Short mmCIF file of C-alpha atoms in Angstrom, two decimals:
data_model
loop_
_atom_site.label_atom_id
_atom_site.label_comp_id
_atom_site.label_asym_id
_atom_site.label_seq_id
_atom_site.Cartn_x
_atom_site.Cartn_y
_atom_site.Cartn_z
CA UNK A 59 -36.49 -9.01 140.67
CA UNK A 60 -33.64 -10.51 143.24
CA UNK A 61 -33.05 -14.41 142.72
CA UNK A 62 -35.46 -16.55 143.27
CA UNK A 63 -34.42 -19.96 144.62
CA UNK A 64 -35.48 -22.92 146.15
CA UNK A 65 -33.64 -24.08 149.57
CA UNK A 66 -33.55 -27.08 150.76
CA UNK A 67 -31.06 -28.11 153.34
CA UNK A 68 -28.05 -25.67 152.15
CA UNK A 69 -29.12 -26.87 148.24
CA UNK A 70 -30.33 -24.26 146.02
CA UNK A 71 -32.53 -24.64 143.23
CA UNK A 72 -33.61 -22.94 140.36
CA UNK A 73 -36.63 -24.75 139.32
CA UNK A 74 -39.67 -25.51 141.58
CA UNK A 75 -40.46 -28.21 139.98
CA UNK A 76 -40.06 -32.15 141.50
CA UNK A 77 -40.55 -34.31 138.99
CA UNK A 78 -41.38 -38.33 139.58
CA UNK A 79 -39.94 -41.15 137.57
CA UNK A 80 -42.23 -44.21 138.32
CA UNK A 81 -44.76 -45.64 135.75
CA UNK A 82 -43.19 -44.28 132.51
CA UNK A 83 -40.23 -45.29 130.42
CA UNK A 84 -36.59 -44.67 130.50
CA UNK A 85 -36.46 -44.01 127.61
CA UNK A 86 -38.26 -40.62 127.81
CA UNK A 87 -37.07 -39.92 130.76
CA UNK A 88 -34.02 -37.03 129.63
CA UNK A 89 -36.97 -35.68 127.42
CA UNK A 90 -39.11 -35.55 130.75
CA UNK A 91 -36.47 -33.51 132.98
CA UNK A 92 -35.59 -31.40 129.82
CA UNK A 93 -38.96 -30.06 129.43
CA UNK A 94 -39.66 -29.83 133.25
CA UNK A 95 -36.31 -27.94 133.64
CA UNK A 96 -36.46 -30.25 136.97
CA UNK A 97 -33.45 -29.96 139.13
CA UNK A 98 -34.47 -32.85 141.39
CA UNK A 99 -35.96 -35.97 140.37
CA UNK A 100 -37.43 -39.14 142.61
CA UNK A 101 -36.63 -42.59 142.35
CA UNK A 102 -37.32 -45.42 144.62
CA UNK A 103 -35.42 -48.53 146.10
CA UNK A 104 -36.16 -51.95 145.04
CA UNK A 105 -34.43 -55.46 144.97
CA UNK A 106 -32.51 -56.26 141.48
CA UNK A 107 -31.91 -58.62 139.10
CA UNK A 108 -29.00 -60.33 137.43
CA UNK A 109 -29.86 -59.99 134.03
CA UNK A 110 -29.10 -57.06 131.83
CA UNK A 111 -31.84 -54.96 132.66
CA UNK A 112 -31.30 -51.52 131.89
CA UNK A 113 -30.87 -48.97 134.78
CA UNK A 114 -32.55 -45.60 135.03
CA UNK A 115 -29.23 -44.02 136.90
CA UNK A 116 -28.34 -44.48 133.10
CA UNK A 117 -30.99 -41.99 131.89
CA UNK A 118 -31.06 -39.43 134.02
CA UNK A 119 -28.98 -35.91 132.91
CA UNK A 120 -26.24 -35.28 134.51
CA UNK A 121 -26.36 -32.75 137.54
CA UNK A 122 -29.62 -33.73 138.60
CA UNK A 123 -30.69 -34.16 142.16
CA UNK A 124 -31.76 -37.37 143.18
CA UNK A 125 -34.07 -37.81 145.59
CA UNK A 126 -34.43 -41.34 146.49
CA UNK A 127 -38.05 -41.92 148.14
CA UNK A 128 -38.52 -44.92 151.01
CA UNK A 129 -41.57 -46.14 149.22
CA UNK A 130 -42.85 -49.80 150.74
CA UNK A 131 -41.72 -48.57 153.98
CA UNK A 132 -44.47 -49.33 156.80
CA UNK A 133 -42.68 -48.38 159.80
CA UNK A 134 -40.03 -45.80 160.73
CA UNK A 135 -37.38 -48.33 160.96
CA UNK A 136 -37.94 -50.42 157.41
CA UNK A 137 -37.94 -46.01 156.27
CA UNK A 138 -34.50 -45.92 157.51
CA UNK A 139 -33.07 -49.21 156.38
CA UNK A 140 -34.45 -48.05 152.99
CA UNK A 141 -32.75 -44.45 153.10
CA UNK A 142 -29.31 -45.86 154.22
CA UNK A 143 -29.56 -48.40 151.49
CA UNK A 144 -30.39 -45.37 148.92
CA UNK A 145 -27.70 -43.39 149.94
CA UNK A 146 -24.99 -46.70 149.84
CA UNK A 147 -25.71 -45.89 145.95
CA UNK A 148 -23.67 -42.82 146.60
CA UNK A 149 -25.95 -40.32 145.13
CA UNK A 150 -26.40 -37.73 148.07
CA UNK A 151 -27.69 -37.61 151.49
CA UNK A 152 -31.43 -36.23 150.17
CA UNK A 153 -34.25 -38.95 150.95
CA UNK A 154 -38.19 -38.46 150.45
CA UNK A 155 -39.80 -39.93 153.77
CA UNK A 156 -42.83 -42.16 152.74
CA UNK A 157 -44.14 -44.46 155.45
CA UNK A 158 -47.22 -46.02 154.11
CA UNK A 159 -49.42 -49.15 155.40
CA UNK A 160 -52.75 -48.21 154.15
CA UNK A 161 -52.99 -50.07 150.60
CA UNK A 162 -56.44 -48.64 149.50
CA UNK A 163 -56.17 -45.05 150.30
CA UNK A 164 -51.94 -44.61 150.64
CA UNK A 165 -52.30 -42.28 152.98
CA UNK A 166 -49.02 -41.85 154.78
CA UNK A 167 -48.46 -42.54 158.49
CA UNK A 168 -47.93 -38.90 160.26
CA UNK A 169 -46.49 -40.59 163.55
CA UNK A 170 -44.03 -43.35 161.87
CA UNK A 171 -42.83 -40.44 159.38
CA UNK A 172 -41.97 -37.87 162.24
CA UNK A 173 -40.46 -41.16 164.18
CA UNK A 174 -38.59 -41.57 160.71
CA UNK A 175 -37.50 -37.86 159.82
CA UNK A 176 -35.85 -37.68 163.70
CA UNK A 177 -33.75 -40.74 163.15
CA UNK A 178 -32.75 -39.75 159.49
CA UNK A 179 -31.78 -36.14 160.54
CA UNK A 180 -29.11 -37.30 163.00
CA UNK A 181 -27.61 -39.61 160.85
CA UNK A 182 -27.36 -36.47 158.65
CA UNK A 183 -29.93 -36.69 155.98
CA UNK A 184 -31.74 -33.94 153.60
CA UNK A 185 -34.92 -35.06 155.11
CA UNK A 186 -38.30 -34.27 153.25
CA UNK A 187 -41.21 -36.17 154.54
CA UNK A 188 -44.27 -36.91 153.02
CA UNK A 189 -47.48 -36.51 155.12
CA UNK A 190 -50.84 -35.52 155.67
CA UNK A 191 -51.49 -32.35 155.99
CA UNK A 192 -51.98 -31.56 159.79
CA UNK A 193 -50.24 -28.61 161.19
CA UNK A 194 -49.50 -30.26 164.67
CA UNK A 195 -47.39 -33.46 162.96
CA UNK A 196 -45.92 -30.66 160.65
CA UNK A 197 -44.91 -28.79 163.99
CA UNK A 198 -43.17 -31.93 164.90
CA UNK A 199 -41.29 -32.79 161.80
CA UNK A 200 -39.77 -28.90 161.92
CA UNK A 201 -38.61 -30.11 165.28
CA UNK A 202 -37.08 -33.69 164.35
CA UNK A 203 -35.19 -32.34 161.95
CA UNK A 204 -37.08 -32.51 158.50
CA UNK A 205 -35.65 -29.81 155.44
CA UNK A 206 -38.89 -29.37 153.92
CA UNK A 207 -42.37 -30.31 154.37
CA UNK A 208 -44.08 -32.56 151.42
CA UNK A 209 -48.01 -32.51 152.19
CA UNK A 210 -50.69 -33.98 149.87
CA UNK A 211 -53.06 -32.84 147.97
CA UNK A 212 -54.96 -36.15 147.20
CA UNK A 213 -54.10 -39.41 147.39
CA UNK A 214 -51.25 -40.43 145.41
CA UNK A 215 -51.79 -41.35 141.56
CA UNK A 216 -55.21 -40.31 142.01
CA UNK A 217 -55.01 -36.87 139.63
CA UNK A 218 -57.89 -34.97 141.93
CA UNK A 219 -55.46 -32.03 142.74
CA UNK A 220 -55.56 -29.50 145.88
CA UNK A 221 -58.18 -31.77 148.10
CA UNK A 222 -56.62 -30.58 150.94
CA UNK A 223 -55.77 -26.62 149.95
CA UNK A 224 -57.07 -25.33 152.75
CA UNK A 225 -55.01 -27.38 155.36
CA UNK A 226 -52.26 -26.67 152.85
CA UNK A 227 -52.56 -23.67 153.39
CA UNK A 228 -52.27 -23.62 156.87
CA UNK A 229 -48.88 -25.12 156.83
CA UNK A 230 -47.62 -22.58 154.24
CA UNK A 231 -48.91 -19.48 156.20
CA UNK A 232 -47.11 -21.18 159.94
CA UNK A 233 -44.37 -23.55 159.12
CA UNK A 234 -41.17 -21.77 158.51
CA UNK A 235 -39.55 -24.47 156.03
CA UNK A 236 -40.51 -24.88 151.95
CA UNK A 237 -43.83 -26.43 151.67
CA UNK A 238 -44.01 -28.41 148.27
CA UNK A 239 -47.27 -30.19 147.55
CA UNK A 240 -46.81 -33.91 146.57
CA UNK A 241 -49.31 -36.59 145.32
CA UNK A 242 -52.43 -35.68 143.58
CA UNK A 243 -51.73 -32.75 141.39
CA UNK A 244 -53.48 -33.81 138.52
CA UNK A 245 -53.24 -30.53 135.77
CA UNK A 246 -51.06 -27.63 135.30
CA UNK A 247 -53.61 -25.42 136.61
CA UNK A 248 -53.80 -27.08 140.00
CA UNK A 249 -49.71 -27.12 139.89
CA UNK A 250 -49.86 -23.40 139.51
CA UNK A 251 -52.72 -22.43 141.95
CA UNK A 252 -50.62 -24.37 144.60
CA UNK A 253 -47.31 -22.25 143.80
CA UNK A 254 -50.27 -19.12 143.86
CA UNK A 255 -50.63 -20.11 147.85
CA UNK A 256 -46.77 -19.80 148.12
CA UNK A 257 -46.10 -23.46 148.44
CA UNK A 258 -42.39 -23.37 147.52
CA UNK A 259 -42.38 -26.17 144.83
CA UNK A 260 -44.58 -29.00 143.94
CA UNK A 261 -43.57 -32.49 142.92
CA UNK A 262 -45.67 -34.48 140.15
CA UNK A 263 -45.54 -38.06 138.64
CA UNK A 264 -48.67 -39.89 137.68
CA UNK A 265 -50.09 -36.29 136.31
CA UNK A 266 -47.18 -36.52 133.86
CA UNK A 267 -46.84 -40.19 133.50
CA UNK A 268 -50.43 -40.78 132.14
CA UNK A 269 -50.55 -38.21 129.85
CA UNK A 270 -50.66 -38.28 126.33
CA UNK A 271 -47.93 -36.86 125.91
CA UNK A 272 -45.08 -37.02 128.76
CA UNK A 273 -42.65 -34.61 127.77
CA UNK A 274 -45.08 -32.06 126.44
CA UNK A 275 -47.16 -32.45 129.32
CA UNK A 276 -43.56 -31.88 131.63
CA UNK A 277 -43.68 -28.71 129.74
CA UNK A 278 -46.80 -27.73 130.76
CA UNK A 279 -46.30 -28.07 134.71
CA UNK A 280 -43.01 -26.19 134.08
CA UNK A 281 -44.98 -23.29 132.59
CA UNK A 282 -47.77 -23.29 135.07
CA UNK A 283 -45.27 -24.14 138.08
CA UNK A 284 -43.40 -20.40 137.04
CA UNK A 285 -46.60 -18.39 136.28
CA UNK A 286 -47.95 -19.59 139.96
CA UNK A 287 -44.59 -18.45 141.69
CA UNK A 288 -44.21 -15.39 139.78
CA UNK A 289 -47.97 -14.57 140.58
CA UNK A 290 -47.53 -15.34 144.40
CA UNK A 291 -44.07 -13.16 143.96
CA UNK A 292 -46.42 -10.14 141.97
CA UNK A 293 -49.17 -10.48 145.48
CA UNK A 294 -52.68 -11.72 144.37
CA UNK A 295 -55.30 -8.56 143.71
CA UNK A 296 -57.99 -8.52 146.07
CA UNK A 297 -61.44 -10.26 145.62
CA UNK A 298 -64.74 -7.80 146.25
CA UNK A 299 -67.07 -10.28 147.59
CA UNK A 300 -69.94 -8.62 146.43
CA UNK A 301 -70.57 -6.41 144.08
CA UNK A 302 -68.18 -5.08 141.08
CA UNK A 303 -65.35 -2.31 141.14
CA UNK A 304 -65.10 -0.82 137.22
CA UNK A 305 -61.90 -1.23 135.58
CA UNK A 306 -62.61 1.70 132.96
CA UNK A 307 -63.60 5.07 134.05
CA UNK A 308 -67.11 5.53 135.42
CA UNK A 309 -67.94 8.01 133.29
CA UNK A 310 -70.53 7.76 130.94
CA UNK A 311 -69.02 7.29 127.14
CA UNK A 312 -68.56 10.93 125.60
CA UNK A 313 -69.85 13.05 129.02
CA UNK A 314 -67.70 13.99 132.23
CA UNK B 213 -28.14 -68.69 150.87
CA UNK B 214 -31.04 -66.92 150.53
CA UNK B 215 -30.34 -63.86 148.09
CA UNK B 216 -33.24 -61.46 147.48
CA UNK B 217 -35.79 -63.97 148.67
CA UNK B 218 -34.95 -66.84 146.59
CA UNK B 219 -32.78 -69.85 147.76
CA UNK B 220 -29.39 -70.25 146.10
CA UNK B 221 -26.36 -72.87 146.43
CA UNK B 222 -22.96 -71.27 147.00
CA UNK B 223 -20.08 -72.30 144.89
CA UNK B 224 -17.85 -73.51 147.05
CA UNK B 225 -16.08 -72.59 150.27
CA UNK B 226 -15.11 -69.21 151.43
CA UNK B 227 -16.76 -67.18 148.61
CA UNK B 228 -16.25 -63.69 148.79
CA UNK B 229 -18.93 -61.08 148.37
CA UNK B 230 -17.04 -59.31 145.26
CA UNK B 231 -16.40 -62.60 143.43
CA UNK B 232 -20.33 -63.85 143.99
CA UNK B 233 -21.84 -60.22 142.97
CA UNK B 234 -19.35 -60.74 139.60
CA UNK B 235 -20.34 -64.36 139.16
CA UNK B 236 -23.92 -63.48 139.29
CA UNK B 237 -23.76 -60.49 136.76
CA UNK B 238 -24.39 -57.74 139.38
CA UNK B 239 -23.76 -54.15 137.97
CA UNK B 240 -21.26 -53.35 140.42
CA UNK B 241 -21.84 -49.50 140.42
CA UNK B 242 -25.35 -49.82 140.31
CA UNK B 243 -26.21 -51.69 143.85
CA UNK B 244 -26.26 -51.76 147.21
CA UNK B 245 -25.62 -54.97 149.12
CA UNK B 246 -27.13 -55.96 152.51
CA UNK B 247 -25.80 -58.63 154.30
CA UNK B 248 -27.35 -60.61 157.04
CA UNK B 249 -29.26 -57.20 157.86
CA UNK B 250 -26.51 -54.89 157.65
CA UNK B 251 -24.94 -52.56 155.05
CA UNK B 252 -21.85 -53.42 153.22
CA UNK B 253 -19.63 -50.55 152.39
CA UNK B 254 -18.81 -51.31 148.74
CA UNK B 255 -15.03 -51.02 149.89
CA UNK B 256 -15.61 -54.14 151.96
CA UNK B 257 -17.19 -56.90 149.52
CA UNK B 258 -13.81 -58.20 149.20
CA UNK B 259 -13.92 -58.91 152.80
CA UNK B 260 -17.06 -60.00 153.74
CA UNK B 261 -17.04 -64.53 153.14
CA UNK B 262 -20.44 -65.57 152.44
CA UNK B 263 -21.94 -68.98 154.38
CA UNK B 264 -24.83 -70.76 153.09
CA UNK B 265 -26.72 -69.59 156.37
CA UNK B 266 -26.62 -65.89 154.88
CA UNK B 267 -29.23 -63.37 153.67
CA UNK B 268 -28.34 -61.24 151.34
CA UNK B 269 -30.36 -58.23 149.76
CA UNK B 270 -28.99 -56.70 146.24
CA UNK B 271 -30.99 -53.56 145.55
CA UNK B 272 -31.37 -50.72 143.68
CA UNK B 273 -32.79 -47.89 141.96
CA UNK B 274 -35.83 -47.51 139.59
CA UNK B 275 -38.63 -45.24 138.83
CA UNK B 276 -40.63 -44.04 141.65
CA UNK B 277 -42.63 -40.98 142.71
#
């Protein structure tokens, strides 16, 4: 089989797997990329302290992606304060779009992340927004500029996995840039039916970050996040909708 | 000053971003610094002289999704 990667924005990756860093310690998270094999990881952007507090740019491998996100952004303009800020760290020009003002459901804002993803892309950003999955505001985020398209598949931290496969999808079978489900991938299995539709990676945080066990449970996404690409590679067999097709020969046993 | 949302005295006259981050125990490489609403290039905080009319934000990374 030719290589395989992932392309966003003139990057190639290897792994198809986005892994989150909120909600779990430092301290397991090198064992966390390790076991995803995760060549980008997210981070967010928040105000410091003074003391000696230790910092997670300190625990993360070496050669990993970071992909700062512009969580506790409301509007397209706090989104870009927060991305310029990000990349003032000097860690790359790659920002995750989140514009959120809805507290119960944290949907994002479709209009105020398009607004967002235009501004970001001229100043020269990686730009991959997060949205809802609606093929019109996708249509629009191709156009302002975006690298990739991040749509959900349930609300975030909520571990109820492809809610929205269908609309999914959609956007994988029209929009011409990697689609990589984010938010509410819950289980391996939903991880790896995404990568079955063809999304081109999918990016996971609570699903690991609540688990027993958050390294082994990295693992396990890596595994299912492969077997779902190399299955979409291979080409799904048909489904008979009614009715059975033999898989041994219809003979009887012992007569022609 | 008001410096992350909290109200603090300045130590004199003419402070200078770079000494004040230091003073403070700011991990240099770890922040970004916005002042009165606009970015500081980290080869600037020995320029930029800090008034006790100033907002300053101090950020950076942690976990996130």
């Amino acid at each position: 089989m030719k290589e395989d990667k992932l392309v966003i924005g003139n990057h190639e990756f290897d792994s198809r797997f986005i892994l989150g860093s909120g909600k779990y310690s430092l301290d397991l998270i090198d064992a966390a990329v390790k076991h995803a094999g995760a060549q980008i990881i997210t981070l967010a952007l928040r105000r410091t302290t003074t003391d000696d507090a230790a910092n997670i740019l300190d625990y993360i491998p070496e050669g990993i992606t970071l992909l700062p996100n512009t969580s506790g952004a409301r509007t397209a303009e706090e989104a870009v304060r927060i991305a310029k800020l990000s990349r003032e760290l000097g860690c790359g020009d790659f920002v995750k779009v989140e514009v959120i003002h809805d507290s119960k459901y944290l949907l994002p804002d479709n209009y105020e992340t398009i607004k967002a993803t235009e501004m970001l892309a001229k100043e020269g950003f990686i730009v991959m927004p997060y949205m809802y999955p609606d093929l019109n505001a996708a249509r629009d985020l191709v156009n302002a500029g975006a690298s990739a398209i991040m749509p959900l598949g349930a609300p975030i931290g909520s571990n109820k996995g492809l809610c929205t496969k269908d609309f999914i999808q959609i956007l994988i079978d029209e929009i011409d840039l990697p689609i990589i489900v984010d938010a509410g991938i819950g289980k391996p299995s939903q991880a790896c039916e995404a990568m079955e539709m063809g999304a081109a990676a999918v990016m996971a945080n609570t699903a690991i970050a609540t688990a027993g066990d958050i390294p082994a449970m990295a693992g396990a996404f890596k595994h299912a996040i492969e077997a779902g690409r190399t299955a979409y590679l291979a080409g799904l067999g048909r489904v008979i909708e009614k009715g059975g097709s033999a898989s041994s020969p219809l003979t009887g046993f012992l007569k022609n | 000053m008001t410096v992350n949302g909290e109200a603090k005295k300045l130590s004199g006259d003419s402070v200078v971003l770079a000494d004040f981050l230091v003073q403070e125990g700011y991990k240099q490489g770890r922040i970004a610094v916005e002042h009165n609403g606009r970015i500081v290039p980290k080869g600037e905080y020995g320029q930029v002289v800090l008034s006790d009319s100033d907002t300053l934000e101090v950020v950076t990374f942690v976990g996130g999704g």
